[in-house]
Coordinates of C-alpha atoms in Angstrom, one line a residue:
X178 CA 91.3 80.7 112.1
X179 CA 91.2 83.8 114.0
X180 CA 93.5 86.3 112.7
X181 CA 95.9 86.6 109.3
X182 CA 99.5 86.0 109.0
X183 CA 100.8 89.5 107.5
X184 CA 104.0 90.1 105.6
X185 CA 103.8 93.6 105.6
X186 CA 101.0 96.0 107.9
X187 CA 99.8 94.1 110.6
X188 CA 96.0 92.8 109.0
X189 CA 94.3 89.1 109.3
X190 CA 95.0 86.4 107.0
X191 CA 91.7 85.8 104.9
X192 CA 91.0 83.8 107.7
X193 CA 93.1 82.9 110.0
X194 CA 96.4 83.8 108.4
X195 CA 96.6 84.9 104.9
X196 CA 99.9 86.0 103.8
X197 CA 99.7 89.7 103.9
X198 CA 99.4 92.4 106.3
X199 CA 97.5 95.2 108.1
X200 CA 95.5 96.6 105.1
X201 CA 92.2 95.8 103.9
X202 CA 91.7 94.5 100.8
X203 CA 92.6 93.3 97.0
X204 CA 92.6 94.5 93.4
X205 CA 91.0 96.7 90.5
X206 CA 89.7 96.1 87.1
X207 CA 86.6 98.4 84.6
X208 CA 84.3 100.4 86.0
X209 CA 80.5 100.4 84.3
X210 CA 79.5 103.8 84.9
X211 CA 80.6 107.1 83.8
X212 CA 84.1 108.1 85.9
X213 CA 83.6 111.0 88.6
X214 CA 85.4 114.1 87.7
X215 CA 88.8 115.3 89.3
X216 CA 88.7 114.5 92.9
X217 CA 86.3 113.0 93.6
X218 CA 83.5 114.4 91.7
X219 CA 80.0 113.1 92.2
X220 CA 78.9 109.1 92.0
X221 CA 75.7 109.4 90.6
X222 CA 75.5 108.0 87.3
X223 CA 72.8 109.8 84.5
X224 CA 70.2 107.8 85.7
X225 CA 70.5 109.9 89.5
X226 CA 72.2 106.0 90.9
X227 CA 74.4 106.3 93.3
X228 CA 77.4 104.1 93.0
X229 CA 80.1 103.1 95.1
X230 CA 83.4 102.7 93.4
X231 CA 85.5 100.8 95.5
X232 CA 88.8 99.0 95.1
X233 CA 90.1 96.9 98.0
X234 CA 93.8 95.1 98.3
X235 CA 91.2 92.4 100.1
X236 CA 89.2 91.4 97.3
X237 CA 87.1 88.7 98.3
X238 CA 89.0 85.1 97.0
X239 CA 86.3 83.0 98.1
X240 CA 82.5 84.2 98.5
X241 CA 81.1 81.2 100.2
X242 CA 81.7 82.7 104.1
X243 CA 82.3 79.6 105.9
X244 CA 85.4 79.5 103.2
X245 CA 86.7 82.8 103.1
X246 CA 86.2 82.8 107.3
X247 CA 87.0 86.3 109.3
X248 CA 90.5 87.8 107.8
X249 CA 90.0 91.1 106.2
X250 CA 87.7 89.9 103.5
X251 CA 84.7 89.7 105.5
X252 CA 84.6 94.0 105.0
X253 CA 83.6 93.1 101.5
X254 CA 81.7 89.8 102.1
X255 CA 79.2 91.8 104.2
X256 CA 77.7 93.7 101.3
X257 CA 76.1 90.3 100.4
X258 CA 75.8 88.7 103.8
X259 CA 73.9 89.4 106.9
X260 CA 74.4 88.0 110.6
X261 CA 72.6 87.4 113.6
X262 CA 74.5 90.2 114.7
X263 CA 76.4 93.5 114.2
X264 CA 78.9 95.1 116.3
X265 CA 77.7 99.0 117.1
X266 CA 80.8 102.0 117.3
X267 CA 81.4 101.2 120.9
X268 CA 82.3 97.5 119.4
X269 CA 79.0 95.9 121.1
X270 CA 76.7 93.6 119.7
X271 CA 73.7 95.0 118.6
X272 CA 70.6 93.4 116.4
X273 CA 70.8 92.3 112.8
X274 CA 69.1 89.4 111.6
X275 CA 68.3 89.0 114.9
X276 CA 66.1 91.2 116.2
X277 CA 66.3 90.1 120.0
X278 CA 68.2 87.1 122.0
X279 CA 68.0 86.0 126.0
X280 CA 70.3 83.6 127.7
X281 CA 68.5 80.7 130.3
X282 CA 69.5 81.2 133.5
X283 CA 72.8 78.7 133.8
X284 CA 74.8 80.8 130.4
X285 CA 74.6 77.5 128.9
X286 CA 71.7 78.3 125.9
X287 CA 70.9 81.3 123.9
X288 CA 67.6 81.7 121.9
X289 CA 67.7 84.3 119.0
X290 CA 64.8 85.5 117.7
X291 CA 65.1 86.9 114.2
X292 CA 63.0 89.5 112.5
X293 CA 60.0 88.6 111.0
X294 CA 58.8 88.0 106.8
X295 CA 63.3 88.7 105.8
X296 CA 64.5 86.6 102.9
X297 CA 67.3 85.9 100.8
X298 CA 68.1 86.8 97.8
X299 CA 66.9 84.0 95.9
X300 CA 63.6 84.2 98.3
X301 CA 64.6 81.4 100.7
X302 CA 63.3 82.5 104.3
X303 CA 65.3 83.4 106.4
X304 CA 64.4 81.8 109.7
X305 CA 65.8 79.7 112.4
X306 CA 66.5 76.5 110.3
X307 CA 68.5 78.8 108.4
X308 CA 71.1 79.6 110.7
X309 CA 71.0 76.2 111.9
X310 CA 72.4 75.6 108.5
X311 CA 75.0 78.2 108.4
X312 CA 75.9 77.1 112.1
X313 CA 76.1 73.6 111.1
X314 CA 78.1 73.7 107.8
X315 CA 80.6 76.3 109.5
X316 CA 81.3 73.0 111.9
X317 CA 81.6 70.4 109.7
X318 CA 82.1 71.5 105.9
X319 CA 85.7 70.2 104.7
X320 CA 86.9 73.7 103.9
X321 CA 85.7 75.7 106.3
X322 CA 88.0 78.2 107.9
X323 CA 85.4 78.9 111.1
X324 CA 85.1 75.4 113.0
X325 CA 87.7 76.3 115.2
X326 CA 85.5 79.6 116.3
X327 CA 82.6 77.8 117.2
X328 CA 84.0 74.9 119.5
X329 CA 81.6 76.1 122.7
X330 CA 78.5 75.3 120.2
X331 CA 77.3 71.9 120.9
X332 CA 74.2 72.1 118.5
X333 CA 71.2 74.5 117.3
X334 CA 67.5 73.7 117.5
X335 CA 65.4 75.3 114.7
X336 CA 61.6 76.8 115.6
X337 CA 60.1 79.1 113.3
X338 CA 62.0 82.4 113.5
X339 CA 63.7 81.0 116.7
X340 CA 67.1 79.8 116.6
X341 CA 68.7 77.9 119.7
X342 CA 71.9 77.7 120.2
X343 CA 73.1 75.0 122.8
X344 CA 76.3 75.1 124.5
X345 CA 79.0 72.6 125.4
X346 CA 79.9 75.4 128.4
X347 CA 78.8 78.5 129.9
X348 CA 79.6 81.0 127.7
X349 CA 78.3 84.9 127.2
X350 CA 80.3 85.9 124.3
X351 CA 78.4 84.0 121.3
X352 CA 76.4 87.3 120.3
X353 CA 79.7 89.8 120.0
X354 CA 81.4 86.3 118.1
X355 CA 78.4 85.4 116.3
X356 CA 78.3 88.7 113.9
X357 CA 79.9 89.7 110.6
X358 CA 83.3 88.4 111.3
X359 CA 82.3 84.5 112.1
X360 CA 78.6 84.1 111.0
X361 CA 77.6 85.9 107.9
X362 CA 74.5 84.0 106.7
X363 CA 74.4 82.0 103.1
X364 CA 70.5 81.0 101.9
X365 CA 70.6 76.9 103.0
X366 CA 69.3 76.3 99.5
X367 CA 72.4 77.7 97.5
X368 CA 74.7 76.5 100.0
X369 CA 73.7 73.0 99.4
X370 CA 76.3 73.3 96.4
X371 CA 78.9 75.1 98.1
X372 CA 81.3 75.4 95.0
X373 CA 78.6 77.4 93.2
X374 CA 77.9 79.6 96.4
X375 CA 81.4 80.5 96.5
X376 CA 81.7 82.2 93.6
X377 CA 77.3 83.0 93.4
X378 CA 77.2 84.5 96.8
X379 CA 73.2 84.8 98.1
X380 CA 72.8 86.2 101.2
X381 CA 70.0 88.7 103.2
X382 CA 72.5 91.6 103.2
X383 CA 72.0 95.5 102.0
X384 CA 73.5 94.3 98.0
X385 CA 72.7 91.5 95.8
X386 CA 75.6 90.4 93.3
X387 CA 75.0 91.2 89.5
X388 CA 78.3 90.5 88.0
X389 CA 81.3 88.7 89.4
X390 CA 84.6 88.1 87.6
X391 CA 86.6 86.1 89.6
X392 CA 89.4 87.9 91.4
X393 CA 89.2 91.1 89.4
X394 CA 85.5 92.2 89.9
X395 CA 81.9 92.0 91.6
X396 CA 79.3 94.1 90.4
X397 CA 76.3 94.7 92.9
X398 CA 73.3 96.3 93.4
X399 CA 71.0 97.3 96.4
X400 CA 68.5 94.8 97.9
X401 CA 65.3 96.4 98.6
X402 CA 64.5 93.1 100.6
X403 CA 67.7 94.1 103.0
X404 CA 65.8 94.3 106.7
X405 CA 67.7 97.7 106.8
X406 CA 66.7 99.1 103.3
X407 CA 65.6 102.3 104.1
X408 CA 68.6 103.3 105.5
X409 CA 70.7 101.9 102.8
X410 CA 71.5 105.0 100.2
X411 CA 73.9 103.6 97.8
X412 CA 72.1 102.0 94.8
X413 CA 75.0 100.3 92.7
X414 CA 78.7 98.6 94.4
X415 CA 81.8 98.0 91.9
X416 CA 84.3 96.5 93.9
X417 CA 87.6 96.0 92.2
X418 CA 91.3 94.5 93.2
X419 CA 93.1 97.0 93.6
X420 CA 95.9 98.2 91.4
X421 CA 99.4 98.5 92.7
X422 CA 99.5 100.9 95.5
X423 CA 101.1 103.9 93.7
X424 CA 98.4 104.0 91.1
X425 CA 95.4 104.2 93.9
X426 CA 95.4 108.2 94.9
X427 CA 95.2 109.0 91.2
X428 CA 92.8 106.6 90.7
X429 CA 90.3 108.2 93.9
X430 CA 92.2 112.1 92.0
X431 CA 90.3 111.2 88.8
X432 CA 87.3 109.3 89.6
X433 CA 88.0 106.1 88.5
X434 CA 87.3 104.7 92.1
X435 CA 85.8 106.9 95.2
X436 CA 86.6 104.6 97.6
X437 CA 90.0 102.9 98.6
X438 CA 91.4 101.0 101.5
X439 CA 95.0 102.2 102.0
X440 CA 98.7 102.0 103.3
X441 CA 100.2 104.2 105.8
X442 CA 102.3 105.3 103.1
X443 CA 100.1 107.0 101.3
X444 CA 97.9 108.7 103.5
X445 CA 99.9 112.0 103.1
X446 CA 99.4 111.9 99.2
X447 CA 95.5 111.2 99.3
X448 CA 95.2 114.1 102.0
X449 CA 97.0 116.5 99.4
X450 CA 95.2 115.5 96.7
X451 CA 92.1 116.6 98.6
X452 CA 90.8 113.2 99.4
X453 CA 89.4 112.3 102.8
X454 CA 91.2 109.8 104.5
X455 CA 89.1 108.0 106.6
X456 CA 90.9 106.7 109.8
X457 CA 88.8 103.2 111.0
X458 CA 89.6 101.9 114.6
X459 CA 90.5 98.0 114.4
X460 CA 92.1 95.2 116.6
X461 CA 95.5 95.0 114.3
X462 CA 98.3 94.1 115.8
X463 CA 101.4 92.6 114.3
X464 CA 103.5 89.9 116.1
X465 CA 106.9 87.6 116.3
X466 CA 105.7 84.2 116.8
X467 CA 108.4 81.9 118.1
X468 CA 108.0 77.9 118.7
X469 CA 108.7 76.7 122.4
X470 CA 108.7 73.7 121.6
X471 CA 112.0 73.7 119.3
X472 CA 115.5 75.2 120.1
X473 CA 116.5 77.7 120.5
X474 CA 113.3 78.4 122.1
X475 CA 112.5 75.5 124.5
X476 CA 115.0 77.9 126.7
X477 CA 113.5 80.6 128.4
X478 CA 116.1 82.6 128.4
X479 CA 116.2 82.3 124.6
X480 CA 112.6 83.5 124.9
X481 CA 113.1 86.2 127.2
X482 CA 116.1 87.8 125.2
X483 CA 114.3 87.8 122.2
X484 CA 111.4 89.8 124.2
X485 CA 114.2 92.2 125.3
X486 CA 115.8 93.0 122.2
X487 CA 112.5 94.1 120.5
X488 CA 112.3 97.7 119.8
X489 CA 108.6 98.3 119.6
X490 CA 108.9 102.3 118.5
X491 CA 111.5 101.5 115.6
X492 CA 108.4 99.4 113.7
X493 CA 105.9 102.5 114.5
X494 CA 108.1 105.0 113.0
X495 CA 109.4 103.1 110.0
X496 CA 105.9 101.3 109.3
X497 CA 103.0 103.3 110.1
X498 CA 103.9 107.1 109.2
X499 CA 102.7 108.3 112.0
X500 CA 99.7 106.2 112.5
X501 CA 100.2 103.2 114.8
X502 CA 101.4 102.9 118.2
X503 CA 103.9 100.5 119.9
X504 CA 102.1 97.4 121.8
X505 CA 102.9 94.2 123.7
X506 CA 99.0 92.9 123.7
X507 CA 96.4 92.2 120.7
X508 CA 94.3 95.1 121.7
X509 CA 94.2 98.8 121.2
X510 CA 94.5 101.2 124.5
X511 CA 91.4 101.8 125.6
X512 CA 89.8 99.1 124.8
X513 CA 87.8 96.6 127.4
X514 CA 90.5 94.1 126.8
X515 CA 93.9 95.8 127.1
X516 CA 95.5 95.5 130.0
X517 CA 97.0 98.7 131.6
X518 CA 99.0 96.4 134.5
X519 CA 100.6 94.5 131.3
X520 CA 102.0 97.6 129.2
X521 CA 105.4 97.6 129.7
X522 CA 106.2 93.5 130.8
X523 CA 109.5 93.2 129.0
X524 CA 111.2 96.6 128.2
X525 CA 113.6 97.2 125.1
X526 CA 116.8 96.5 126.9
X527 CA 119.4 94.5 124.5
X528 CA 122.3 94.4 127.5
X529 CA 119.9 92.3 129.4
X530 CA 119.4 90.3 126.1
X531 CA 122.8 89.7 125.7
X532 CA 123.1 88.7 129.6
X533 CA 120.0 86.4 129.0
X534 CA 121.5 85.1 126.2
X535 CA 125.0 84.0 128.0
X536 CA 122.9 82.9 131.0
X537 CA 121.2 80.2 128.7
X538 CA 125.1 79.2 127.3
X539 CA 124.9 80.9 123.6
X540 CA 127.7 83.8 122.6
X541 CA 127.0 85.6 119.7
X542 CA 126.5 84.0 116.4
X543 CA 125.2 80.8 118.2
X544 CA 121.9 81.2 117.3
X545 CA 121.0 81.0 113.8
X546 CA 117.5 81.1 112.9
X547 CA 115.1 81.1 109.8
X548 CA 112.4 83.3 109.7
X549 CA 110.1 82.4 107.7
X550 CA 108.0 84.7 105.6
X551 CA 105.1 84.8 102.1
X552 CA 107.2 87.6 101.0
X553 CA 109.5 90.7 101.0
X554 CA 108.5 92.2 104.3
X555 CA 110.0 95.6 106.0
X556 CA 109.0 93.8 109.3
X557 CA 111.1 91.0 109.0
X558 CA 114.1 93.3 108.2
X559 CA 113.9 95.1 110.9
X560 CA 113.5 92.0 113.6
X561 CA 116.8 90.6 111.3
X562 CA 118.4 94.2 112.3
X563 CA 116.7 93.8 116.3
X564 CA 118.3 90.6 116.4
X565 CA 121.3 90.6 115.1
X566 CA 122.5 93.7 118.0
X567 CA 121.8 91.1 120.6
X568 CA 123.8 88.5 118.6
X569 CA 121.0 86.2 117.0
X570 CA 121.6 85.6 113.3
X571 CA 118.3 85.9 111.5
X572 CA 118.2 84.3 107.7
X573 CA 114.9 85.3 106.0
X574 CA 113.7 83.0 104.2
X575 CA 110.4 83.7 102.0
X576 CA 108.1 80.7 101.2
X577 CA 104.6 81.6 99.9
X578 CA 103.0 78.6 100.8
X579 CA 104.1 79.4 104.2
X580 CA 101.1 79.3 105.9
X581 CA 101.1 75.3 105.6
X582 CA 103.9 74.9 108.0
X583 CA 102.7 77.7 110.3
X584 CA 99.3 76.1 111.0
X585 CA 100.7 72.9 110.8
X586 CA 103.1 74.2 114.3
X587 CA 106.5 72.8 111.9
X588 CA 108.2 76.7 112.1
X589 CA 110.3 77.7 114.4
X590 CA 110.4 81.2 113.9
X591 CA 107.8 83.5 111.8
X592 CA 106.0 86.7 111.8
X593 CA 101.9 87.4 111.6
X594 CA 99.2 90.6 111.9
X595 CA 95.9 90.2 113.1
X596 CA 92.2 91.8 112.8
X597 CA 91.1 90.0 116.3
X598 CA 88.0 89.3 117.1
X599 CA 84.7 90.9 118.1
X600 CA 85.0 88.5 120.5
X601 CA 87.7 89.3 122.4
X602 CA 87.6 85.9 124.3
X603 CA 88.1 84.4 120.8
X604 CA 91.0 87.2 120.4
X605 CA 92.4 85.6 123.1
X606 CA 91.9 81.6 123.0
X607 CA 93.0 82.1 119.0
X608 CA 96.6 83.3 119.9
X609 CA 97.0 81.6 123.3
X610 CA 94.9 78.6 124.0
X611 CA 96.2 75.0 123.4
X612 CA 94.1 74.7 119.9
X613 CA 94.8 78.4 119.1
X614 CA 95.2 78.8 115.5
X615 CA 97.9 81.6 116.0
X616 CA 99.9 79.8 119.0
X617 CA 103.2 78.1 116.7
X618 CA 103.7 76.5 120.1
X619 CA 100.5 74.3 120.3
X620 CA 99.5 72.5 122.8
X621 CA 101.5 75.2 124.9
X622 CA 99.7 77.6 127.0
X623 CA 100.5 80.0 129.6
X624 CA 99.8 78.6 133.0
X625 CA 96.8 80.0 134.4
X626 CA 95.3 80.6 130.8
X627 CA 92.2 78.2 130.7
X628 CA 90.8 79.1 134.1
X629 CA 91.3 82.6 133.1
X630 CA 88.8 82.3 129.8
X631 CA 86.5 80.3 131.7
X632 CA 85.9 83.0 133.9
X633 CA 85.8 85.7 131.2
X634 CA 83.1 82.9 129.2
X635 CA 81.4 82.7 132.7
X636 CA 80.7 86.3 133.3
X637 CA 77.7 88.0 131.3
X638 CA 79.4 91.2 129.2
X639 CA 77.2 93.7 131.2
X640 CA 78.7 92.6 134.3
X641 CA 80.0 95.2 136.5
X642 CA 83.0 92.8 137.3
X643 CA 83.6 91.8 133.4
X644 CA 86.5 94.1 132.1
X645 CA 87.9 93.3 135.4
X646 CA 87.9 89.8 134.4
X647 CA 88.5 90.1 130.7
X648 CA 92.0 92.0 131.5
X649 CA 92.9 89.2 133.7
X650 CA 92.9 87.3 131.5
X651 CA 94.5 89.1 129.1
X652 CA 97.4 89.2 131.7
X653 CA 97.4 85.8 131.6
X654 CA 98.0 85.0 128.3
X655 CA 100.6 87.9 127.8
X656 CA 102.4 84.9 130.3
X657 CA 102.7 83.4 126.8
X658 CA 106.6 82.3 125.5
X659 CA 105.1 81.8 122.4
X660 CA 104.2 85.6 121.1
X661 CA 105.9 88.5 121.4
X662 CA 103.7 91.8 120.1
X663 CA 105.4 94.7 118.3
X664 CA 102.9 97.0 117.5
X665 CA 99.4 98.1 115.9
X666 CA 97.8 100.4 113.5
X667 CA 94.2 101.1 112.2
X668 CA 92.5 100.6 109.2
X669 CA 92.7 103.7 106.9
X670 CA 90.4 104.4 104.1
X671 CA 90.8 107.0 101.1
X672 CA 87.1 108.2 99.7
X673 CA 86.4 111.3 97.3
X674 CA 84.6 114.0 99.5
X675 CA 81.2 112.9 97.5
X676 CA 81.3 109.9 99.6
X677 CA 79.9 110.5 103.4
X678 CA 81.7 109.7 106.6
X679 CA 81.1 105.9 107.5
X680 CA 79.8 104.7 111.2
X681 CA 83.5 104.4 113.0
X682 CA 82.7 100.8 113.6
X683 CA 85.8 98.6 115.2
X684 CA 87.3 97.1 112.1
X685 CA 83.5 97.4 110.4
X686 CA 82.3 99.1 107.4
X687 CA 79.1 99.6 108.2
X688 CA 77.1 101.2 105.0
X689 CA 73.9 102.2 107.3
X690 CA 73.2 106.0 106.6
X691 CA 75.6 106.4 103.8
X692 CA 75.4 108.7 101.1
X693 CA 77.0 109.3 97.7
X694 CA 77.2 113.0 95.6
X695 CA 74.3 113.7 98.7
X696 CA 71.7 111.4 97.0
X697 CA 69.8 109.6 99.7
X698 CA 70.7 112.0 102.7
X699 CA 67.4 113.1 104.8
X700 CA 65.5 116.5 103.2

């Protein structure tokens, strides 16, 4: 699934909706080497390693990719895993495995060819067979949390260092959806026992795993195989769930971690306790999903007074601390996708909720409604608040295995935040296509959807005509009844100063070029 159901910041689900929110990643436990000194200190251990101590409120639940799919996790994921491709700081697909790739002339079948003599960590090749494998098991294994991305792949055909991949339709977007987010690459060999993969991870990435204790820690170390090696300058990873928020900026203060994925919240503490925060651009983007197919909202009116009594600002300023920005799309401004004609569809305006509201035969206290929720979540508070001026009674109602009924379309009501895709066709289909994993109101689309994505599928990304296109479509799913958008925020990272600035990658962390206590920067 493409996105995460969030209770609190707007983030992905681990796949397609995890309960939690905008954040990155997971937990915290021992560290191996010495700790860094106050604030940050230096990383290097006695030995002149540099090591990256990094705890993430994302740690990794499942390490067999076509499991833990493309919520927030894949960050982590990719310190084991390579794909065919990587997405560059203007969020582009560049090379990774791959090497090159063509399209035939029709947009119906793409070759990749990938990089000559690479293997995997248990010294598997890695060649077109493999990602035949990976393509292959990500269709059809029982668990897998990806199927749903790969629906235009019809099959691949395996040659040597060649991979083909055929299509069911014309499509141009399988090398921005086929990279870190969708297709990180397992060795075929250790993925034949899936269960032992997903907590054994082997992979052709920049780090091989040591150590793993199951959600607590994962030891790793660097792979001189890596295609990328020499630009890889951090020799030792110790990623650890993160502790409870309040203990993290002492943590980074004391050494003890120099590297942290954080909330809004405390941003101002980490910047006075010297630390950089690192602020990384993403696709976030937190949402009210609502049900069209059950009352109250089969009514339109109903739907349309709910999209008027949303205050988009009051999430910004109590949420993101000065970091996010109201929004009515899945995209950031500025980006290819957002839609400058869509910005201000359905304006904060509760008087014409109310009217709505009367129009459709409810007065106020008619409408009761459970919103449905993993846990305690400031969002849903502040929609109950929202709603209950217009004269809709919201009951929140928390229910961590919530995430069954919401993919299973049985809510009425409920709330999610997303990572999107590199794809941003995928972004799209996966909140308001038929099958979308993030449309409660399956098979509803908006009308004029599905030609809309064809096109987008149909024109090549260089294409002078694409954003064009892309925003079109866009505008066509923003038709939806089914979500209504509140607002977005990036990705913020704390790090001790001995940790280098990181590539500012859409919603990547991207290791390339790196450097710890200045070990491994260019003399």
């Amino acid at each position: 699934m493409p996105g995460r159901i969030t209770p609190r910041r707007p983030g992905p689900h681990r796949r397609s909706g995890r309960p939690r929110a905008t954040a990155l990643g997971a937990a915290l436990a021992t560290v191996l080497v010495p700790a860094l000194s106050a604030c940050g200190g230096d990383a290097a251990s006695a030995s002149g390693d540099a090591t990256l101590k990094w705890t993430s409120t994302y740690f990794p639940a499942h390490w067999d990719p076509v499991v833990g799919g493309s919520g927030a996790q894949f960050r982590e994921l990719s310190l084991v895993y390579a794909s065919l491709t990587r997405t560059d700081e203007s969020g582009k697909a560049v090379p990774d495995l791959a090497e090159s790739w063509e399209y035939n002339d029709e947009g119906d079948r793409i070759t990749f060819h990938l990089r000559p003599g690479l293997k995997f960590s248990d010294g598997e090749p890695v060649d077109g067979a493999a990602v035949k494998a990976a393509v292959e098991r990500a269709q059809k294994q029982k668990n897998s949390a990806l199927f749903g991305d790969l629906t235009s792949i019809e099959s691949v055909d395996a040659k040597d260092l060649d991979a083909t991949v055929n299509l069911n339709q014309v499509d141009y977007q399988i090398p921005q959806l086929l990279g870190q987010r969708v297709l990180q690459i397992a060795s075929p060999k250790a993925a034949a026992a899936p269960e032992k993969l997903d907590q054994n991870p082997v992979g052709a990435g920049p780090f091989t795993v040591t150590q793993i204790v199951p959600g607590t820690k994962a030891v790793l170390k660097k792979n001189p195989e890596y295609w990328d090696a020499d630009n890889i300058h951090i020799d030792n990873v110790e990623l650890t769930s993160a502790p409870d928020a309040s203990t993290v900026v002492s943590g980074l203060q004391t050494g003890v971690y120099n590297f942290a994925d954080i909330a809004p919240s405390q941003a101002d503490a980490a910047k006075k306790a010297g630390l950089d925060v690192f602020v990384q651009p993403g696709f976030n983007a937190s949402n009210i999903s609502l049900n069209v197919n059950k009352a109250p909202f089969d009514n339109d009116k109903v739907v349309d007074a709910v999209r008027h009594a949303v205050n988009r600002q009051e999430f910004v300023d109590k949420l993101t601390f000065g970091y996010g920005e109201a929004t009515n799309q899945p995209f950031p401004k500025g980006y290819v996708a957002y839609d400058p004609e869509s910005e201000d569809a359905y304006p904060y305006d509760p008087a014409k909720s109310k009217k709505l509201l009367a129009e459709a035969g409810y007065r106020a206290g008619d409408i009761k409604l459970d919103l449905v929720i993993p846990e305690e979540d400031p969002q849903a508070e502040i929609v109950q608040s929202q709603l209950a001026a217009v004269g809709i009674t919201v009951d929140i109602r928390i229910d961590k295995n919530w995430s069954t009924p919401f993919f299973a379309k049985d809510l009425t009501f409920s709330l999610y935040g997303t990572t999107g895709r590199d794809s941003a066709a995928q972004t799209l289909t996966a909140h308001f296509g038929p099958d979308g994993p993030l449309n409660l109101s399956t098979p509803y689309e908006p009308e004029g959807f599905e030609a809309a994505i064809a096109k987008v599928r149909q024109t090549p990304l260089d294409a002078p005509e694409y954003p064009q296109v892309l925003q079109e479509a866009t505008r066509a799913g923003l038709d939806s009844k089914a979500l209504v958008f509140t607002y977005s925020q990036p990705n913020l990272i704390a790090k001790s100063k001995s940790v280098s600035g990181l590539p500012k990658n859409p919603a990547h962390l991207d290791w390339t070029g790196v450097t710890i206590g200045g070990k491994g920067a260019a003399s």
